[in-house]
Short mmCIF file of C-alpha atoms and ligand atoms in Angstrom, two decimals:
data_model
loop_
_atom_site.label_atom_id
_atom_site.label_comp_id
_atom_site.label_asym_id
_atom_site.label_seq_id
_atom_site.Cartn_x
_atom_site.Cartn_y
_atom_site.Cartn_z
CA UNK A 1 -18.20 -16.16 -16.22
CA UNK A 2 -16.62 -12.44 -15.87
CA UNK A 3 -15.61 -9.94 -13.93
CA UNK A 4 -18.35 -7.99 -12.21
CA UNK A 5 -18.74 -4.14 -13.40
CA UNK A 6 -17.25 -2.80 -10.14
CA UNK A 7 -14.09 -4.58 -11.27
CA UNK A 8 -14.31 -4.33 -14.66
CA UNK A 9 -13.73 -0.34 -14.62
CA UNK A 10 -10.37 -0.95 -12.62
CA UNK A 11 -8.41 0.20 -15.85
CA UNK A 12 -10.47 3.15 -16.38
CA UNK A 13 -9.51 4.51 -12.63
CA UNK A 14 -5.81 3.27 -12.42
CA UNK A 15 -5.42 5.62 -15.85
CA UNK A 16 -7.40 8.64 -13.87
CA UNK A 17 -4.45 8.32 -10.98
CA UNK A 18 -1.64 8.72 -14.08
CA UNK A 19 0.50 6.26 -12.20
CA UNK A 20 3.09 3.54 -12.85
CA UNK A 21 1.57 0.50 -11.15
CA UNK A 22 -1.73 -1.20 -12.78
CA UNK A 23 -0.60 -1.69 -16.21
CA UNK A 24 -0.26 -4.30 -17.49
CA UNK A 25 -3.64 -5.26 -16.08
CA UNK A 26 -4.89 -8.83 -15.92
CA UNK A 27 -8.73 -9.12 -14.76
CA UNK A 28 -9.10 -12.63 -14.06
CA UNK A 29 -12.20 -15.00 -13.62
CA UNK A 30 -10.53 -17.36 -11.80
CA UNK A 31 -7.18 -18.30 -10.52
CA UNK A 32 -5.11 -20.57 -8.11
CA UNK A 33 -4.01 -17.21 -5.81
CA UNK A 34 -3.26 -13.62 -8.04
CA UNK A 35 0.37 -14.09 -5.81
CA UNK A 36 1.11 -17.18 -7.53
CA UNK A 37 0.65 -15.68 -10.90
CA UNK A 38 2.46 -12.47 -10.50
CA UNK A 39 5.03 -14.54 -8.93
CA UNK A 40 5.69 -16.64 -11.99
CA UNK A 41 5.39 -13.77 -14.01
CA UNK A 42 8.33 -11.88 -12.24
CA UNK A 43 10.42 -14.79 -13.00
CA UNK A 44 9.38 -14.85 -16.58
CA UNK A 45 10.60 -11.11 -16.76
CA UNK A 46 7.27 -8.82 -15.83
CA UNK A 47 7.51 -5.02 -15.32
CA UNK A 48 7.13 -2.93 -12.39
CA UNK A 49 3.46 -2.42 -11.98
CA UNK A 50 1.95 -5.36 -13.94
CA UNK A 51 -0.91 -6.72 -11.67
CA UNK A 52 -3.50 -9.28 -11.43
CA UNK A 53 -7.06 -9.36 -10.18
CA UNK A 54 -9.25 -12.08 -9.26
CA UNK A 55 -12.94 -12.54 -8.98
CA UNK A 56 -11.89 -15.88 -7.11
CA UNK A 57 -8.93 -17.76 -5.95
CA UNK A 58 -8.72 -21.32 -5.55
CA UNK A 59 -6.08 -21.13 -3.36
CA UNK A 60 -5.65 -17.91 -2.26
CA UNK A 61 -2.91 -17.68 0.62
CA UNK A 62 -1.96 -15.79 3.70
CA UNK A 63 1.21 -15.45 5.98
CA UNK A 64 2.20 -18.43 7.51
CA UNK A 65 0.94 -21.12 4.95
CA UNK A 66 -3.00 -20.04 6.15
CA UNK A 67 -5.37 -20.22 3.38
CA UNK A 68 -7.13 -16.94 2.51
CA UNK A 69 -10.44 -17.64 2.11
CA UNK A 70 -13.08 -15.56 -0.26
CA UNK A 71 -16.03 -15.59 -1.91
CA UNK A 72 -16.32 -15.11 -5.66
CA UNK A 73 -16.83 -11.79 -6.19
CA UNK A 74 -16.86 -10.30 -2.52
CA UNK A 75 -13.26 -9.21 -2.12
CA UNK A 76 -10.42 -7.31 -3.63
CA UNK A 77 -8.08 -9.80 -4.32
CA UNK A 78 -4.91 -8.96 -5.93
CA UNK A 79 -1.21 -9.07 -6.64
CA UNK A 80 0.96 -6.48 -7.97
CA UNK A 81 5.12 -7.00 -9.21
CA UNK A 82 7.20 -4.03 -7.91
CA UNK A 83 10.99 -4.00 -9.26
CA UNK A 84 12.06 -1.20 -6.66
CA UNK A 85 15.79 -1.48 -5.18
CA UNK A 86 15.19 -2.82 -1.79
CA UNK A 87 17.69 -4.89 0.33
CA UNK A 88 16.14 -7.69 1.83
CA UNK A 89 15.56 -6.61 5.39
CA UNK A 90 13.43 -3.92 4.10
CA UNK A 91 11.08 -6.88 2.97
CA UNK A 92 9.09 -7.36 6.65
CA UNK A 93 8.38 -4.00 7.27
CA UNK A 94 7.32 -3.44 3.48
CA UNK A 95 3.80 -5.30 4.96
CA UNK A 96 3.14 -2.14 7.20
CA UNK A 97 3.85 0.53 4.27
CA UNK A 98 1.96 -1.94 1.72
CA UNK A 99 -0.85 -2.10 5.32
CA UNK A 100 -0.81 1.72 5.71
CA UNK A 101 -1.65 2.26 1.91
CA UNK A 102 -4.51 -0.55 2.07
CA UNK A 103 -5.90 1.10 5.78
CA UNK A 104 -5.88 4.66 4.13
CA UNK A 105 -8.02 3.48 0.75
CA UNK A 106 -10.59 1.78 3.48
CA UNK A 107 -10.87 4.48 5.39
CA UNK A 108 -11.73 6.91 2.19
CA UNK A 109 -14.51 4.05 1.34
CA UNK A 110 -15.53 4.10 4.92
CA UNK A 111 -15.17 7.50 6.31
CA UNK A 112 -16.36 7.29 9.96
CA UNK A 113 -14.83 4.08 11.09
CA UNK A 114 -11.97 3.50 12.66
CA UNK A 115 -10.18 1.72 10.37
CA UNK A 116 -6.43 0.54 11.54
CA UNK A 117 -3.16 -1.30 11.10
CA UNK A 118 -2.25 -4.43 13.12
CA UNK A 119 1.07 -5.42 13.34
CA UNK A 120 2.21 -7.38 11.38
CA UNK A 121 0.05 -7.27 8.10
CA UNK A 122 -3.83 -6.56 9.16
CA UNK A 123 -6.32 -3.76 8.62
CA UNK A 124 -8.82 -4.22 11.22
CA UNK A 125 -12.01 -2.10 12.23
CA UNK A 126 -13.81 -1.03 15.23
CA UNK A 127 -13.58 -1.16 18.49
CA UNK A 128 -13.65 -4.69 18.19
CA UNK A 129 -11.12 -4.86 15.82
CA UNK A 130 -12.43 -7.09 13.53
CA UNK A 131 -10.31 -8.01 10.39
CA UNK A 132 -10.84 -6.70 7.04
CA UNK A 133 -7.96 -7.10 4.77
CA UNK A 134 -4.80 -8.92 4.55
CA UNK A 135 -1.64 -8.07 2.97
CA UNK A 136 1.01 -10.87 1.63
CA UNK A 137 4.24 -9.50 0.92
CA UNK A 138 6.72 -11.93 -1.08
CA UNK A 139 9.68 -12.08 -2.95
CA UNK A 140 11.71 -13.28 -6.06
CA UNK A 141 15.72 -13.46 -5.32
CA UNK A 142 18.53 -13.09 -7.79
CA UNK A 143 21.37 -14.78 -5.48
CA UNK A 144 21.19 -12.84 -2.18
CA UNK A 145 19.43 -9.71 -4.04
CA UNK A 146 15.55 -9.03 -4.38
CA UNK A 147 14.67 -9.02 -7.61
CA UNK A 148 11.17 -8.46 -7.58
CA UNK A 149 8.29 -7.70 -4.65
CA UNK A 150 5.23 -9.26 -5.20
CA UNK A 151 2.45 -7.79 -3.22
CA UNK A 152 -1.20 -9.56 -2.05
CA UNK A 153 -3.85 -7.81 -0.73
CA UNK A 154 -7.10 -9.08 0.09
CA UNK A 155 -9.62 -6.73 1.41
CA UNK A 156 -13.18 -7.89 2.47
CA UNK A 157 -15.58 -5.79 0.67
CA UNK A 158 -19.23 -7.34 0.18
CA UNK A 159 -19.38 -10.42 1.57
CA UNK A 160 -22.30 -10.45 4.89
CA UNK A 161 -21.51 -13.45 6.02
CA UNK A 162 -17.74 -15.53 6.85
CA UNK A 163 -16.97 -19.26 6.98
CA UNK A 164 -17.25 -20.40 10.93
CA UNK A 165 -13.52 -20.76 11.20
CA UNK A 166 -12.90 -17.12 10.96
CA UNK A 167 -16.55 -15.21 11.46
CA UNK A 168 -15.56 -13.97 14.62
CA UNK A 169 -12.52 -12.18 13.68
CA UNK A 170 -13.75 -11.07 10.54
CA UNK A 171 -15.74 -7.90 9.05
CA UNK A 172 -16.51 -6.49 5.17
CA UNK A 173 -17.02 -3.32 3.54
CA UNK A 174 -20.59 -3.49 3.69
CA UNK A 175 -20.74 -5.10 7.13
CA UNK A 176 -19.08 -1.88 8.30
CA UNK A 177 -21.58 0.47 6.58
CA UNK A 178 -20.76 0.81 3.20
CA UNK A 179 -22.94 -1.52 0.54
CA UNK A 180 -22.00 0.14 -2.40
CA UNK A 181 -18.39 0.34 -2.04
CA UNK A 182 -16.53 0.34 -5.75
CA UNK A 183 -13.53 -2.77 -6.36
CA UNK A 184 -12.39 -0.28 -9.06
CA UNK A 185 -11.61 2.55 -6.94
CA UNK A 186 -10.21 0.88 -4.01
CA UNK A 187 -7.58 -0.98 -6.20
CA UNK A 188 -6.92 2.14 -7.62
CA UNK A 189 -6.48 4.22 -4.53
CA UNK A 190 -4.36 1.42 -2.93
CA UNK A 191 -2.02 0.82 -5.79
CA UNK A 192 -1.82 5.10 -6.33
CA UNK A 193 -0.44 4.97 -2.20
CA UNK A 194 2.17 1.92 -3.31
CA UNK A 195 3.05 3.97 -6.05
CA UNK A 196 4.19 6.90 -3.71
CA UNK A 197 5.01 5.40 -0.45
CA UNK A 198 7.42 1.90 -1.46
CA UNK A 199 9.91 3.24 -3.70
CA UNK A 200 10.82 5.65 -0.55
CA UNK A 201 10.18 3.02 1.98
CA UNK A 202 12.63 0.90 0.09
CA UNK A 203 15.14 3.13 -0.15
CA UNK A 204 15.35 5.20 3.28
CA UNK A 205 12.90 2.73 5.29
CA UNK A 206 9.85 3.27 7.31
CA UNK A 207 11.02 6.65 9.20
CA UNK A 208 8.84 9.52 6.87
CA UNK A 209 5.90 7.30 7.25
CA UNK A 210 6.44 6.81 11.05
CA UNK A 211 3.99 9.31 12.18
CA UNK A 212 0.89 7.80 10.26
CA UNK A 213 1.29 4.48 11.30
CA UNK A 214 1.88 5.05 14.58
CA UNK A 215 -1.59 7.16 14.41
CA UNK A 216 -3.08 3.91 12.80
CA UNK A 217 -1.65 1.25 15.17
CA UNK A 218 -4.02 -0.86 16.41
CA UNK A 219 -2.23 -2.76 19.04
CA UNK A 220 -0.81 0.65 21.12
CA UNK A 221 -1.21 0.78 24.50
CA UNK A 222 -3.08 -2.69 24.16
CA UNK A 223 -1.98 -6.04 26.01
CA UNK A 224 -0.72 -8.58 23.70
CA UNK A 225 0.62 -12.31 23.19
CA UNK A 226 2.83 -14.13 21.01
CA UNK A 227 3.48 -17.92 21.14
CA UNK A 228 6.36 -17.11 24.04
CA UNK A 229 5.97 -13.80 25.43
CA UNK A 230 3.23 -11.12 26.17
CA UNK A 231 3.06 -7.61 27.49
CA UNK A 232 1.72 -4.08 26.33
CA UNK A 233 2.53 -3.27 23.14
CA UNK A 234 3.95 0.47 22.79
CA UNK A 235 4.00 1.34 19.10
CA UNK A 236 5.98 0.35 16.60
CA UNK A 237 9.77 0.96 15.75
CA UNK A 238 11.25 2.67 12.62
CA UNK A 239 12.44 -0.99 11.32
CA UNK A 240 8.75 -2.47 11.54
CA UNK A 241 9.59 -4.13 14.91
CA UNK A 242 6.56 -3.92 17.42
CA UNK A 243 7.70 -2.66 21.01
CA UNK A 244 6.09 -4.43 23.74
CA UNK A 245 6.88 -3.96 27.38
CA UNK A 246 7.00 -7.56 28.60
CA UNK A 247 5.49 -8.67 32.00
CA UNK A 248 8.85 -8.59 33.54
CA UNK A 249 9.18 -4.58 32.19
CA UNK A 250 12.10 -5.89 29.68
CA UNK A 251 11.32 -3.56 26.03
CA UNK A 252 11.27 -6.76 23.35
CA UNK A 253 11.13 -6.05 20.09
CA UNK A 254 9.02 -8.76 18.31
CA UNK A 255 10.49 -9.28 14.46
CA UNK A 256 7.93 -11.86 13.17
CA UNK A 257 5.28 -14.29 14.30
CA UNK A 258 1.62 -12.85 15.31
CA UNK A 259 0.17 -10.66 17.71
CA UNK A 260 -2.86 -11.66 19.90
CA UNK A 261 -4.50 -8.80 21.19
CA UNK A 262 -5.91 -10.37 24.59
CA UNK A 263 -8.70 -8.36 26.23
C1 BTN B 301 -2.96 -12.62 5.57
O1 BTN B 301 -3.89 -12.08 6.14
O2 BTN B 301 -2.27 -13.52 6.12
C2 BTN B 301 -2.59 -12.19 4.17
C3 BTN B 301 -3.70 -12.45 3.21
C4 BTN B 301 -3.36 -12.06 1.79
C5 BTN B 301 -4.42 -12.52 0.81
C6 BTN B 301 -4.20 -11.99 -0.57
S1 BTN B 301 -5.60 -12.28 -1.61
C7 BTN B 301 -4.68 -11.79 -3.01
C8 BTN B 301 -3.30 -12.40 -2.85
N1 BTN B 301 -3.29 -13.76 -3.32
C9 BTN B 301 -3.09 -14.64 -2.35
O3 BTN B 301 -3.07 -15.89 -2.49
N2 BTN B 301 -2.91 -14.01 -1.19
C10 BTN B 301 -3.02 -12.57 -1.34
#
């Protein structure tokens, strides 16, 4: 089996961005999880950019040791090795600049929904904020230093239907309007955003991208929960934190974990 042609002309329009990430490019058949190969990759020595695409993972996997479940050939799945300087608390909110860039290339496919971020690492859609795409931020460490990012993004593109466990959370490209939408392209635009907006996020943080997330927030103004604590959530802070006015009226700021939008 191969990849299908809306994937196979990914290196034709990564090479009409004229950027740095996307080459080397590995189009894959079939895999474990595209993380788990650029993973072992950056240890073996790959270079910024080099990235891997799937038409299927085996084991494709999302925060918290949750599988990431897909299709053949109905997502975006893939993995990309960045070798930016980045000190390691940089790392969590790295998911909302890697989010931003993955909410931005949906939106282009998808130009009259509402397509948004939620905190920590979703891109969700609608009113009813249904999920479609996931991003997987990891990294390789030489002692206490990051030596290389590996990013995973999985974005739901044609797939109609969802297994039960998550088809009530969960939306697609074409379920949202758009049958026709190109793999190609979005990798392209996504990876042409990561190529602009993490070498500065790295660097200086989250505080010249602050104004477009906080326009694509999904959780603002909304009530949410985490496993201890709930409240209103009021935006999110220039270190990635998400500011939620507890019950009590305390400001937390919540630094990992999920979450729950309760309506
Ligand atoms: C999440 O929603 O928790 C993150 C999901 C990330 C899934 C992508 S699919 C491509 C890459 N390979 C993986 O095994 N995971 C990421």
């Amino acid at each position: 089996m191969s990849v299908a042609p809306d994937l196979a002309r990914a290196a034709e329009a990564i090479a009409r961005r004229h950027i740095a990430l996307g080459a080397p490019l590995h189009l894959l058949d079939e895999t474990t999880s595209t993380n788990d190969e650029a993973k072992r990759s950056a240890k073996e020595g790959a270079l910024h950019g080099a990235t891997w695409v799937a038409e299927s993972q085996r084991a494709g996997r999302g925060r918290q040791g949750r599988a990431w479940m897909s299709a053949r050939g109905e997502s975006l799945l893939f993995s990309v090795v960045l070798r930016v300087p980045c000190a390691p608390a940089r790392l969590p909110p790295l998911a909302l600049v890697v989010g931003l860039a993955v909410r931005d290339a949906i939106a282009v496919a998808l130009p009259s929904a509402d397509v948004r971020i939620k905190w920590p690492n979703d891109v969700v859609v609608g009113e009813r904020r249904l999920k479609i795409a996931g991003v997987l931020v990891e990294a390789t460490l030489s002692g206490a230093n990051v030596d290389a990012i590996v990013v995973g993004v999985g974005v739901n593109v044609h797939a109609r239907a969802f297994p039960d466990e998550i088809a009530a959370h969960a939306t697609s490209i074409a379920l949202a309007g758009r049958g026709d939408a190109d793999r190609a392209e979005l990798l392209a635009d996504i990876l042409a955003a990561l190529d602009r907006d993490v070498p500065i996020a790295a660097a200086r943080g989250l505080a010249s991208l602050h104004a477009r997330l906080s326009t694509a927030d999904a959780l603002r103004g909304e009530r949410v929960r985490s496993e201890t604590s709930a409240g209103t959530a009021e935006g999110i802070d220039v270190d990635g934190r998400l500011l939620v006015r507890a019950d009590d009226g305390a400001l937390e700021r919540w630094s990992s974990g999920e979450a729950h939008l309760v309506r």
